[in-house]
Amino acid sequence: MGNQEKKQPKVGLFPLITIVIGSTIGAGIFNLMKDMAMGAAPGAVMIAWLITGVGIGTLALCFQNLSNKLPDYDAGIFRYAEEGYGEFAGFASAWGYWLSIWLGNVAFATMLMSSLSYFFPIFEDGQNLPSILAASILLWVLNYLVTKGVENAAVINFVVTVCKLVPIFIFIVCAFLAFKANIFTMNFWGTLSHQFEFGDVMGQVKSTMLISIFSFVGIEGATILSARARRKKDVGRATVIGVTAVLIVYIFVTLLSFGVMSQAELAQLPKPGMAFVLEKIVGSWGAAFICGGLSISILGVWLSWTILPGETAMIAAKQGLFPKVFGALNQHGAPAKALFITSLSIQLFMFTFLISAQAYQFVTSLVASVVLVSYLFVTMYQIKYMKTQPKGRERTVQLWIGYLATAFQIFAVMSAGVKYILLLTLLFVPGVFVYIRARKEQGINKSIFNKIEWVAVIFIFTGAAVAVIGLISGIIQI
């Protein structure tokens, strides 16, 4: 196994940047203006992007600082949690991140089929039986591709990333030329008085948090592949550069759309919203062009998110957080068994298309909620680690970055609401048993949990029980 890892080619700065961008910009951007408009007016959206920019930007700076200071911490997305708060915290971070990626693939599947229905009506809204069958075939094709070597898949991801950015760039140019200030400023704050009202506007801002968080899931792509980086410093640089580029693109796409159509019109658009905004600007070919671009985009990000959960599970297994089966490599150096387990989980979850009326919106919100667990551990470890460093300007700056990033994660969790927190605990119940299995494989049969960890376990099972009752009674809707 060691020889296989040494033979794997290293990845440079530019490919790492494309992995960050490719892993982040996916299906969400093509419906971003509709999703935002459903709960927020232009003024609130601007505030939301300002808060998100600070929150995600400081998170990226945490990744950069920690990857520079601790270059040997491969896959720091959950290594930091383990080092700072113990094995179960490390597992919780790894489990949450692993869940967020493959659940994201479920969302990509329904959005892909929905976009293809523009050309092939048989797929309808992307949640019928033909959609499940087509998505299932693609799922296992991507699984096969990645098992033949992570590096080959990464090269394809680079090509697809370049291709998918073209329709987005054309949309931005067309929206800029069609932008009308009077449409953009019409009820700018979205309030009954048409004036700024703090409570109302902040309520609108909170409604966008899960949307914006989901839009940025994937920024840690370079960190997850840090073991394959040619230079460890490139991991942090790629993350910061990639996040900055993605944020700029998101701001242009959403705000320019509010200058082409009113909030009410954007909120009522079919999916994907970008297609029908461009259709209004250039005609019917615009919708077909965007739907084609969306299909390419999803294929690219789905490919990236096929790589990431396998890598995450493999590294977690090497650290003793996941059972050993997740760490087994095939002759191509790919975690084939981890990929199979992940793909099987996606396959089983795809059948929820038939019972959930809003599968895409539900799954994207669930992804954003679960990934916050991993991100919060990163930002808290940034604070904990920097407090051990010598006093000085760098320590002070990095501590404030950690404080701001942590505050944003907490704000995002609160914005998610009780529903998703309860569903989150339900997803962590099987994880507890997976962790117990992993610990027993390490020869630990007693005192698997310490006192604080037992409190966390009790919270998980209590929250899960409440979630089950809520689902059965209909109080919690999916």
GROMACS .gro file of C-alpha atoms in nm:
model
  478
    1MET     CA    1   0.000   0.000   0.000
    2GLY     CA    2   0.285   0.235   0.082
    3ASN     CA    3   0.443   0.181  -0.260
    4GLN     CA    4   0.114   0.256  -0.428
    5GLU     CA    5   0.086   0.588  -0.247
    6LYS     CA    6   0.443   0.688  -0.338
    7LYS     CA    7   0.375   0.626  -0.707
    8GLN     CA    8   0.071   0.854  -0.711
    9PRO     CA    9   0.155   1.181  -0.894
   10LYS     CA   10   0.145   1.502  -0.694
   11VAL     CA   11  -0.096   1.786  -0.765
   12GLY     CA   12   0.016   2.147  -0.821
   13LEU     CA   13  -0.141   2.481  -0.724
   14PHE     CA   14  -0.352   2.541  -1.036
   15PRO     CA   15  -0.512   2.194  -1.039
   16LEU     CA   16  -0.586   2.234  -0.666
   17ILE     CA   17  -0.761   2.566  -0.737
   18THR     CA   18  -0.972   2.402  -1.008
   19ILE     CA   19  -1.060   2.123  -0.764
   20VAL     CA   20  -1.185   2.384  -0.512
   21ILE     CA   21  -1.384   2.569  -0.779
   22GLY     CA   22  -1.503   2.250  -0.945
   23SER     CA   23  -1.608   2.096  -0.613
   24THR     CA   24  -1.791   2.414  -0.506
   25ILE     CA   25  -1.966   2.548  -0.816
   26GLY     CA   26  -2.224   2.289  -0.910
   27ALA     CA   27  -2.598   2.256  -0.940
   28GLY     CA   28  -2.672   2.521  -0.679
   29ILE     CA   29  -2.554   2.820  -0.881
   30PHE     CA   30  -2.802   2.752  -1.162
   31ASN     CA   31  -3.096   2.791  -0.924
   32LEU     CA   32  -2.933   3.035  -0.682
   33MET     CA   33  -3.130   3.344  -0.783
   34LYS     CA   34  -3.463   3.160  -0.745
   35ASP     CA   35  -3.365   3.007  -0.410
   36MET     CA   36  -3.254   3.345  -0.275
   37ALA     CA   37  -3.558   3.530  -0.411
   38MET     CA   38  -3.798   3.288  -0.241
   39GLY     CA   39  -3.705   3.438   0.094
   40ALA     CA   40  -3.512   3.761   0.042
   41ALA     CA   41  -3.519   4.092  -0.148
   42PRO     CA   42  -3.209   4.246  -0.313
   43GLY     CA   43  -3.106   4.445  -0.004
   44ALA     CA   44  -3.128   4.141   0.222
   45VAL     CA   45  -2.940   3.931  -0.035
   46MET     CA   46  -2.656   4.185  -0.035
   47ILE     CA   47  -2.635   4.168   0.345
   48ALA     CA   48  -2.651   3.789   0.327
   49TRP     CA   49  -2.358   3.773   0.085
   50LEU     CA   50  -2.163   4.016   0.304
   51ILE     CA   51  -2.215   3.792   0.610
   52THR     CA   52  -2.149   3.478   0.408
   53GLY     CA   53  -1.840   3.632   0.252
   54VAL     CA   54  -1.695   3.711   0.595
   55GLY     CA   55  -1.798   3.371   0.734
   56ILE     CA   56  -1.679   3.155   0.446
   57GLY     CA   57  -1.377   3.380   0.388
   58THR     CA   58  -1.261   3.343   0.748
   59LEU     CA   59  -1.326   2.968   0.727
   60ALA     CA   60  -1.100   2.955   0.420
   61LEU     CA   61  -0.835   3.153   0.611
   62CYS     CA   62  -0.862   2.901   0.895
   63PHE     CA   63  -0.794   2.622   0.644
   64GLN     CA   64  -0.499   2.819   0.506
   65ASN     CA   65  -0.348   2.896   0.846
   66LEU     CA   66  -0.387   2.542   0.981
   67SER     CA   67  -0.259   2.376   0.663
   68ASN     CA   68   0.048   2.603   0.674
   69LYS     CA   69   0.111   2.555   1.046
   70LEU     CA   70   0.033   2.182   1.046
   71PRO     CA   71   0.134   2.055   0.699
   72ASP     CA   72   0.144   1.693   0.814
   73TYR     CA   73  -0.225   1.695   0.909
   74ASP     CA   74  -0.360   1.538   0.591
   75ALA     CA   75  -0.737   1.574   0.544
   76GLY     CA   76  -0.750   1.839   0.817
   77ILE     CA   77  -1.125   1.878   0.779
   78PHE     CA   78  -1.160   1.618   1.056
   79ARG     CA   79  -0.801   1.571   1.174
   80TYR     CA   80  -0.829   1.906   1.351
   81ALA     CA   81  -1.139   1.790   1.537
   82GLU     CA   82  -0.962   1.475   1.656
   83GLU     CA   83  -0.648   1.656   1.769
   84GLY     CA   84  -0.840   1.928   1.946
   85TYR     CA   85  -1.134   1.748   2.098
   86GLY     CA   86  -1.072   1.373   2.096
   87GLU     CA   87  -1.141   1.067   1.885
   88PHE     CA   88  -1.521   1.087   1.894
   89ALA     CA   89  -1.512   1.453   1.786
   90GLY     CA   90  -1.283   1.352   1.500
   91PHE     CA   91  -1.525   1.078   1.405
   92ALA     CA   92  -1.825   1.315   1.426
   93SER     CA   93  -1.650   1.558   1.193
   94ALA     CA   94  -1.552   1.282   0.949
   95TRP     CA   95  -1.897   1.121   0.961
   96GLY     CA   96  -2.072   1.455   0.911
   97TYR     CA   97  -1.848   1.546   0.620
   98TRP     CA   98  -1.887   1.204   0.460
   99LEU     CA   99  -2.266   1.230   0.493
  100SER     CA  100  -2.273   1.581   0.348
  101ILE     CA  101  -2.092   1.477   0.032
  102TRP     CA  102  -2.289   1.170  -0.060
  103LEU     CA  103  -2.618   1.339   0.034
  104GLY     CA  104  -2.507   1.618  -0.198
  105ASN     CA  105  -2.478   1.360  -0.474
  106VAL     CA  106  -2.843   1.271  -0.417
  107ALA     CA  107  -2.932   1.636  -0.471
  108PHE     CA  108  -2.721   1.644  -0.788
  109ALA     CA  109  -2.902   1.339  -0.919
  110THR     CA  110  -3.249   1.493  -0.894
  111MET     CA  111  -3.132   1.830  -1.033
  112LEU     CA  112  -2.953   1.662  -1.325
  113MET     CA  113  -3.263   1.465  -1.421
  114SER     CA  114  -3.475   1.778  -1.382
  115SER     CA  115  -3.248   1.973  -1.621
  116LEU     CA  116  -3.240   1.687  -1.871
  117SER     CA  117  -3.619   1.684  -1.872
  118TYR     CA  118  -3.597   2.007  -2.076
  119PHE     CA  119  -3.469   1.789  -2.359
  120PHE     CA  120  -3.621   1.454  -2.252
  121PRO     CA  121  -3.967   1.506  -2.096
  122ILE     CA  122  -3.972   1.147  -1.970
  123PHE     CA  123  -3.773   1.263  -1.665
  124GLU     CA  124  -4.046   1.514  -1.566
  125ASP     CA  125  -3.938   1.688  -1.241
  126GLY     CA  126  -3.639   1.458  -1.188
  127GLN     CA  127  -3.810   1.254  -0.917
  128ASN     CA  128  -3.984   0.974  -1.108
  129LEU     CA  129  -3.880   0.613  -1.176
  130PRO     CA  130  -3.704   0.684  -1.512
  131SER     CA  131  -3.501   0.953  -1.333
  132ILE     CA  132  -3.395   0.706  -1.063
  133LEU     CA  133  -3.293   0.446  -1.322
  134ALA     CA  134  -3.089   0.693  -1.531
  135ALA     CA  135  -2.925   0.848  -1.224
  136SER     CA  136  -2.841   0.503  -1.091
  137ILE     CA  137  -2.659   0.409  -1.411
  138LEU     CA  138  -2.458   0.731  -1.395
  139LEU     CA  139  -2.384   0.676  -1.027
  140TRP     CA  140  -2.217   0.341  -1.088
  141VAL     CA  141  -2.034   0.463  -1.400
  142LEU     CA  142  -1.873   0.739  -1.193
  143ASN     CA  143  -1.795   0.488  -0.920
  144TYR     CA  144  -1.617   0.268  -1.176
  145LEU     CA  145  -1.424   0.564  -1.315
  146VAL     CA  146  -1.291   0.672  -0.977
  147THR     CA  147  -1.194   0.316  -0.880
  148LYS     CA  148  -0.961   0.321  -1.179
  149GLY     CA  149  -0.757   0.600  -1.020
  150VAL     CA  150  -0.827   0.928  -0.839
  151GLU     CA  151  -0.576   1.116  -1.054
  152ASN     CA  152  -0.751   1.026  -1.380
  153ALA     CA  153  -1.082   1.148  -1.238
  154ALA     CA  154  -0.915   1.471  -1.122
  155VAL     CA  155  -0.791   1.541  -1.477
  156ILE     CA  156  -1.142   1.494  -1.617
  157ASN     CA  157  -1.274   1.721  -1.342
  158PHE     CA  158  -1.036   1.996  -1.456
  159VAL     CA  159  -1.167   1.976  -1.814
  160VAL     CA  160  -1.531   1.974  -1.704
  161THR     CA  161  -1.473   2.269  -1.469
  162VAL     CA  162  -1.346   2.482  -1.756
  163CYS     CA  163  -1.639   2.378  -1.977
  164LYS     CA  164  -1.910   2.446  -1.720
  165LEU     CA  165  -1.783   2.798  -1.642
  166VAL     CA  166  -1.853   2.912  -1.999
  167PRO     CA  167  -2.237   2.926  -1.974
  168ILE     CA  168  -2.207   3.092  -1.633
  169PHE     CA  169  -1.974   3.357  -1.776
  170ILE     CA  170  -2.209   3.416  -2.072
  171PHE     CA  171  -2.503   3.448  -1.832
  172ILE     CA  172  -2.317   3.710  -1.626
  173VAL     CA  173  -2.231   3.914  -1.938
  174CYS     CA  174  -2.588   3.900  -2.071
  175ALA     CA  175  -2.739   3.982  -1.731
  176PHE     CA  176  -2.500   4.276  -1.692
  177LEU     CA  177  -2.606   4.418  -2.029
  178ALA     CA  178  -2.975   4.367  -1.950
  179PHE     CA  179  -2.953   4.498  -1.593
  180LYS     CA  180  -3.207   4.771  -1.507
  181ALA     CA  181  -3.160   4.978  -1.192
  182ASN     CA  182  -3.533   5.050  -1.152
  183ILE     CA  183  -3.610   4.675  -1.132
  184PHE     CA  184  -3.324   4.617  -0.887
  185THR     CA  185  -3.434   4.897  -0.651
  186MET     CA  186  -3.806   4.816  -0.665
  187ASN     CA  187  -3.893   4.730  -0.301
  188PHE     CA  188  -3.521   4.695  -0.234
  189TRP     CA  189  -3.571   4.576   0.125
  190GLY     CA  190  -3.875   4.355   0.064
  191THR     CA  191  -4.073   4.504   0.352
  192LEU     CA  192  -4.434   4.627   0.366
  193SER     CA  193  -4.314   4.981   0.435
  194HIS     CA  194  -4.050   4.958   0.158
  195GLN     CA  195  -3.804   5.082   0.420
  196PHE     CA  196  -3.526   4.906   0.608
  197GLU     CA  197  -3.673   4.718   0.907
  198PHE     CA  198  -3.407   4.532   1.102
  199GLY     CA  199  -3.618   4.237   1.222
  200ASP     CA  200  -3.779   4.174   0.884
  201VAL     CA  201  -3.456   4.210   0.687
  202MET     CA  202  -3.260   3.984   0.921
  203GLY     CA  203  -3.536   3.726   0.891
  204GLN     CA  204  -3.483   3.736   0.515
  205VAL     CA  205  -3.107   3.704   0.563
  206LYS     CA  206  -3.150   3.395   0.782
  207SER     CA  207  -3.368   3.233   0.515
  208THR     CA  208  -3.068   3.237   0.280
  209MET     CA  209  -2.811   3.082   0.516
  210LEU     CA  210  -2.861   2.714   0.430
  211ILE     CA  211  -2.869   2.809   0.062
  212SER     CA  212  -2.539   2.994   0.082
  213ILE     CA  213  -2.376   2.724   0.298
  214PHE     CA  214  -2.475   2.456   0.048
  215SER     CA  215  -2.336   2.672  -0.232
  216PHE     CA  216  -1.993   2.667  -0.065
  217VAL     CA  217  -1.976   2.300   0.032
  218GLY     CA  218  -1.665   2.173  -0.143
  219ILE     CA  219  -1.426   2.454  -0.056
  220GLU     CA  220  -1.226   2.202   0.147
  221GLY     CA  221  -1.157   1.995  -0.166
  222ALA     CA  222  -0.789   2.090  -0.169
  223THR     CA  223  -0.759   2.012   0.202
  224ILE     CA  224  -0.903   1.663   0.158
  225LEU     CA  225  -0.648   1.596  -0.117
  226SER     CA  226  -0.364   1.761   0.079
  227ALA     CA  227  -0.168   1.436   0.093
  228ARG     CA  228  -0.142   1.454  -0.286
  229ALA     CA  229  -0.032   1.820  -0.303
  230ARG     CA  230   0.312   1.890  -0.450
  231ARG     CA  231   0.367   2.169  -0.195
  232LYS     CA  232   0.173   2.180   0.133
  233LYS     CA  233   0.145   2.562   0.118
  234ASP     CA  234  -0.046   2.529  -0.208
  235VAL     CA  235  -0.338   2.372  -0.019
  236GLY     CA  236  -0.413   2.692   0.176
  237ARG     CA  237  -0.348   2.917  -0.121
  238ALA     CA  238  -0.577   2.714  -0.346
  239THR     CA  239  -0.855   2.727  -0.087
  240VAL     CA  240  -0.840   3.107  -0.043
  241ILE     CA  241  -0.810   3.180  -0.416
  242GLY     CA  242  -1.085   2.934  -0.504
  243VAL     CA  243  -1.328   3.066  -0.241
  244THR     CA  244  -1.270   3.427  -0.347
  245ALA     CA  245  -1.338   3.343  -0.711
  246VAL     CA  246  -1.652   3.147  -0.626
  247LEU     CA  247  -1.790   3.423  -0.401
  248ILE     CA  248  -1.747   3.683  -0.674
  249VAL     CA  249  -1.928   3.461  -0.924
  250TYR     CA  250  -2.217   3.397  -0.684
  251ILE     CA  251  -2.262   3.767  -0.610
  252PHE     CA  252  -2.273   3.856  -0.980
  253VAL     CA  253  -2.516   3.576  -1.065
  254THR     CA  254  -2.767   3.661  -0.791
  255LEU     CA  255  -2.758   4.042  -0.784
  256LEU     CA  256  -2.760   4.085  -1.161
  257SER     CA  257  -3.066   3.860  -1.180
  258PHE     CA  258  -3.252   4.097  -0.947
  259GLY     CA  259  -3.191   4.368  -1.206
  260VAL     CA  260  -3.347   4.161  -1.485
  261MET     CA  261  -3.656   4.029  -1.307
  262SER     CA  262  -3.836   4.130  -0.988
  263GLN     CA  263  -3.811   3.927  -0.669
  264ALA     CA  264  -4.162   3.790  -0.718
  265GLU     CA  265  -4.085   3.685  -1.076
  266LEU     CA  266  -3.758   3.516  -0.976
  267ALA     CA  267  -3.923   3.329  -0.689
  268GLN     CA  268  -4.186   3.182  -0.924
  269LEU     CA  269  -3.943   3.057  -1.189
  270PRO     CA  270  -3.922   2.685  -1.266
  271LYS     CA  271  -3.593   2.505  -1.199
  272PRO     CA  272  -3.325   2.588  -1.299
  273GLY     CA  273  -3.388   2.960  -1.250
  274MET     CA  274  -3.082   3.074  -1.447
  275ALA     CA  275  -3.218   2.913  -1.763
  276PHE     CA  276  -3.536   3.117  -1.756
  277VAL     CA  277  -3.365   3.443  -1.662
  278LEU     CA  278  -3.142   3.405  -1.968
  279GLU     CA  279  -3.446   3.306  -2.173
  280LYS     CA  280  -3.606   3.639  -2.084
  281ILE     CA  281  -3.291   3.822  -2.200
  282VAL     CA  282  -3.199   3.640  -2.524
  283GLY     CA  283  -3.493   3.417  -2.609
  284SER     CA  284  -3.577   3.048  -2.593
  285TRP     CA  285  -3.229   2.926  -2.690
  286GLY     CA  286  -3.099   3.067  -2.362
  287ALA     CA  287  -3.293   2.812  -2.154
  288ALA     CA  288  -3.163   2.521  -2.363
  289PHE     CA  289  -2.808   2.656  -2.340
  290ILE     CA  290  -2.820   2.685  -1.961
  291CYS     CA  291  -2.985   2.345  -1.913
  292GLY     CA  292  -2.703   2.192  -2.118
  293GLY     CA  293  -2.447   2.379  -1.910
  294LEU     CA  294  -2.619   2.267  -1.592
  295SER     CA  295  -2.595   1.905  -1.699
  296ILE     CA  296  -2.222   1.942  -1.758
  297SER     CA  297  -2.180   2.126  -1.429
  298ILE     CA  298  -2.352   1.854  -1.230
  299LEU     CA  299  -2.149   1.584  -1.400
  300GLY     CA  300  -1.830   1.766  -1.303
  301VAL     CA  301  -1.919   1.831  -0.941
  302TRP     CA  302  -2.071   1.484  -0.904
  303LEU     CA  303  -1.739   1.344  -1.021
  304SER     CA  304  -1.551   1.556  -0.764
  305TRP     CA  305  -1.793   1.451  -0.493
  306THR     CA  306  -1.740   1.087  -0.588
  307ILE     CA  307  -1.369   1.131  -0.516
  308LEU     CA  308  -1.406   1.322  -0.188
  309PRO     CA  309  -1.622   1.080   0.018
  310GLY     CA  310  -1.398   0.789  -0.077
  311GLU     CA  311  -1.089   0.983   0.025
  312THR     CA  312  -1.256   1.100   0.347
  313ALA     CA  313  -1.361   0.750   0.451
  314MET     CA  314  -1.022   0.602   0.359
  315ILE     CA  315  -0.825   0.854   0.567
  316ALA     CA  316  -1.071   0.824   0.857
  317ALA     CA  317  -1.016   0.447   0.848
  318LYS     CA  318  -0.638   0.493   0.854
  319GLN     CA  319  -0.678   0.706   1.167
  320GLY     CA  320  -0.894   0.441   1.331
  321LEU     CA  321  -1.210   0.654   1.319
  322PHE     CA  322  -1.387   0.439   1.058
  323PRO     CA  323  -1.376   0.057   1.035
  324LYS     CA  324  -1.080  -0.086   0.842
  325VAL     CA  325  -1.293  -0.188   0.544
  326PHE     CA  326  -1.314   0.181   0.442
  327GLY     CA  327  -0.936   0.201   0.412
  328ALA     CA  328  -0.877  -0.085   0.169
  329LEU     CA  329  -0.711   0.022  -0.159
  330ASN     CA  330  -0.732  -0.159  -0.492
  331GLN     CA  331  -0.450  -0.203  -0.744
  332HIS     CA  332  -0.507   0.152  -0.872
  333GLY     CA  333  -0.463   0.304  -0.525
  334ALA     CA  334  -0.833   0.391  -0.501
  335PRO     CA  335  -1.048   0.317  -0.190
  336ALA     CA  336  -1.277   0.081  -0.382
  337LYS     CA  337  -1.470  -0.058  -0.084
  338ALA     CA  338  -1.530   0.289   0.063
  339LEU     CA  339  -1.653   0.404  -0.277
  340PHE     CA  340  -1.886   0.104  -0.303
  341ILE     CA  341  -2.037   0.166   0.043
  342THR     CA  342  -2.082   0.534  -0.041
  343SER     CA  343  -2.244   0.464  -0.379
  344LEU     CA  344  -2.474   0.204  -0.221
  345SER     CA  345  -2.585   0.464   0.035
  346ILE     CA  346  -2.659   0.712  -0.244
  347GLN     CA  347  -2.847   0.444  -0.436
  348LEU     CA  348  -3.072   0.362  -0.142
  349PHE     CA  349  -3.140   0.730  -0.067
  350MET     CA  350  -3.239   0.795  -0.431
  351PHE     CA  351  -3.566   0.613  -0.371
  352THR     CA  352  -3.675   0.902  -0.149
  353PHE     CA  353  -3.740   1.083  -0.481
  354LEU     CA  354  -4.067   0.892  -0.491
  355ILE     CA  355  -4.189   1.001  -0.146
  356SER     CA  356  -4.059   1.359  -0.113
  357ALA     CA  357  -4.228   1.639  -0.308
  358GLN     CA  358  -3.927   1.873  -0.271
  359ALA     CA  359  -3.635   1.630  -0.269
  360TYR     CA  360  -3.375   1.878  -0.398
  361GLN     CA  361  -3.457   2.157  -0.152
  362PHE     CA  362  -3.480   1.912   0.139
  363VAL     CA  363  -3.150   1.736   0.067
  364THR     CA  364  -2.955   2.058   0.002
  365SER     CA  365  -3.069   2.199   0.336
  366LEU     CA  366  -2.977   1.871   0.506
  367VAL     CA  367  -2.631   1.881   0.346
  368ALA     CA  368  -2.573   2.236   0.465
  369SER     CA  369  -2.681   2.145   0.818
  370VAL     CA  370  -2.462   1.836   0.849
  371VAL     CA  371  -2.148   1.994   0.703
  372LEU     CA  372  -2.168   2.273   0.962
  373VAL     CA  373  -2.058   2.015   1.221
  374SER     CA  374  -1.727   1.964   1.039
  375TYR     CA  375  -1.674   2.334   0.969
  376LEU     CA  376  -1.744   2.429   1.332
  377PHE     CA  377  -1.474   2.191   1.458
  378VAL     CA  378  -1.223   2.350   1.216
  379THR     CA  379  -1.292   2.704   1.335
  380MET     CA  380  -1.290   2.604   1.703
  381TYR     CA  381  -0.958   2.427   1.658
  382GLN     CA  382  -0.819   2.740   1.491
  383ILE     CA  383  -0.890   2.925   1.819
  384LYS     CA  384  -0.759   2.645   2.040
  385TYR     CA  385  -0.438   2.601   1.841
  386MET     CA  386  -0.357   2.972   1.812
  387LYS     CA  387  -0.396   3.017   2.190
  388THR     CA  388  -0.093   2.787   2.227
  389GLN     CA  389   0.122   3.009   2.003
  390PRO     CA  390   0.354   3.292   2.118
  391LYS     CA  391   0.184   3.627   2.170
  392GLY     CA  392   0.214   3.871   1.883
  393ARG     CA  393   0.036   4.026   1.587
  394GLU     CA  394  -0.007   3.700   1.394
  395ARG     CA  395  -0.158   3.525   1.695
  396THR     CA  396  -0.405   3.809   1.750
  397VAL     CA  397  -0.510   3.825   1.385
  398GLN     CA  398  -0.555   3.449   1.356
  399LEU     CA  399  -0.753   3.438   1.681
  400TRP     CA  400  -0.995   3.702   1.550
  401ILE     CA  401  -1.029   3.509   1.225
  402GLY     CA  402  -1.118   3.203   1.432
  403TYR     CA  403  -1.369   3.395   1.642
  404LEU     CA  404  -1.543   3.541   1.335
  405ALA     CA  405  -1.551   3.206   1.156
  406THR     CA  406  -1.693   3.030   1.463
  407ALA     CA  407  -1.958   3.300   1.514
  408PHE     CA  408  -2.069   3.255   1.154
  409GLN     CA  409  -2.099   2.876   1.193
  410ILE     CA  410  -2.311   2.920   1.507
  411PHE     CA  411  -2.529   3.180   1.332
  412ALA     CA  412  -2.577   2.940   1.041
  413VAL     CA  413  -2.674   2.654   1.274
  414MET     CA  414  -2.930   2.877   1.447
  415SER     CA  415  -3.065   2.985   1.108
  416ALA     CA  416  -3.113   2.621   1.009
  417GLY     CA  417  -3.379   2.578   1.277
  418VAL     CA  418  -3.485   2.293   1.505
  419LYS     CA  419  -3.610   2.070   1.220
  420TYR     CA  420  -3.271   2.019   1.061
  421ILE     CA  421  -3.092   1.990   1.395
  422LEU     CA  422  -3.324   1.700   1.486
  423LEU     CA  423  -3.281   1.533   1.148
  424LEU     CA  424  -2.908   1.579   1.192
  425THR     CA  425  -2.913   1.372   1.511
  426LEU     CA  426  -3.107   1.101   1.327
  427LEU     CA  427  -2.829   1.075   1.068
  428PHE     CA  428  -2.568   1.042   1.342
  429VAL     CA  429  -2.733   0.740   1.512
  430PRO     CA  430  -2.586   0.479   1.271
  431GLY     CA  431  -2.258   0.667   1.297
  432VAL     CA  432  -2.236   0.590   1.668
  433PHE     CA  433  -2.242   0.217   1.590
  434VAL     CA  434  -1.986   0.259   1.312
  435TYR     CA  435  -1.758   0.435   1.559
  436ILE     CA  436  -1.801   0.160   1.817
  437ARG     CA  437  -1.703  -0.097   1.551
  438ALA     CA  438  -1.394   0.105   1.459
  439ARG     CA  439  -1.286   0.137   1.822
  440LYS     CA  440  -1.326  -0.235   1.883
  441GLU     CA  441  -1.105  -0.301   1.581
  442GLN     CA  442  -0.845  -0.089   1.758
  443GLY     CA  443  -0.867  -0.322   2.058
  444ILE     CA  444  -1.076  -0.082   2.269
  445ASN     CA  445  -1.371  -0.271   2.415
  446LYS     CA  446  -1.425  -0.071   2.734
  447SER     CA  447  -1.456   0.302   2.802
  448ILE     CA  448  -1.518   0.376   2.435
  449PHE     CA  449  -1.678   0.708   2.534
  450ASN     CA  450  -1.565   0.949   2.806
  451LYS     CA  451  -1.814   1.147   3.013
  452ILE     CA  452  -1.844   1.440   2.770
  453GLU     CA  453  -1.879   1.202   2.476
  454TRP     CA  454  -2.155   1.013   2.658
  455VAL     CA  455  -2.344   1.343   2.687
  456ALA     CA  456  -2.309   1.387   2.309
  457VAL     CA  457  -2.427   1.031   2.245
  458ILE     CA  458  -2.732   1.078   2.472
  459PHE     CA  459  -2.811   1.405   2.290
  460ILE     CA  460  -2.788   1.227   1.954
  461PHE     CA  461  -3.024   0.946   2.051
  462THR     CA  462  -3.268   1.180   2.227
  463GLY     CA  463  -3.279   1.414   1.929
  464ALA     CA  464  -3.321   1.119   1.693
  465ALA     CA  465  -3.616   0.987   1.898
  466VAL     CA  466  -3.783   1.329   1.882
  467ALA     CA  467  -3.716   1.341   1.506
  468VAL     CA  468  -3.878   1.000   1.453
  469ILE     CA  469  -4.184   1.106   1.653
  470GLY     CA  470  -4.200   1.429   1.451
  471LEU     CA  471  -4.180   1.242   1.120
  472ILE     CA  472  -4.447   0.990   1.221
  473SER     CA  473  -4.682   1.259   1.351
  474GLY     CA  474  -4.627   1.480   1.048
  475ILE     CA  475  -4.486   1.769   1.250
  476ILE     CA  476  -4.159   1.731   1.058
  477GLN     CA  477  -4.212   1.732   0.682
  478ILE     CA  478  -3.956   1.617   0.426
   0.00000   0.00000   0.00000
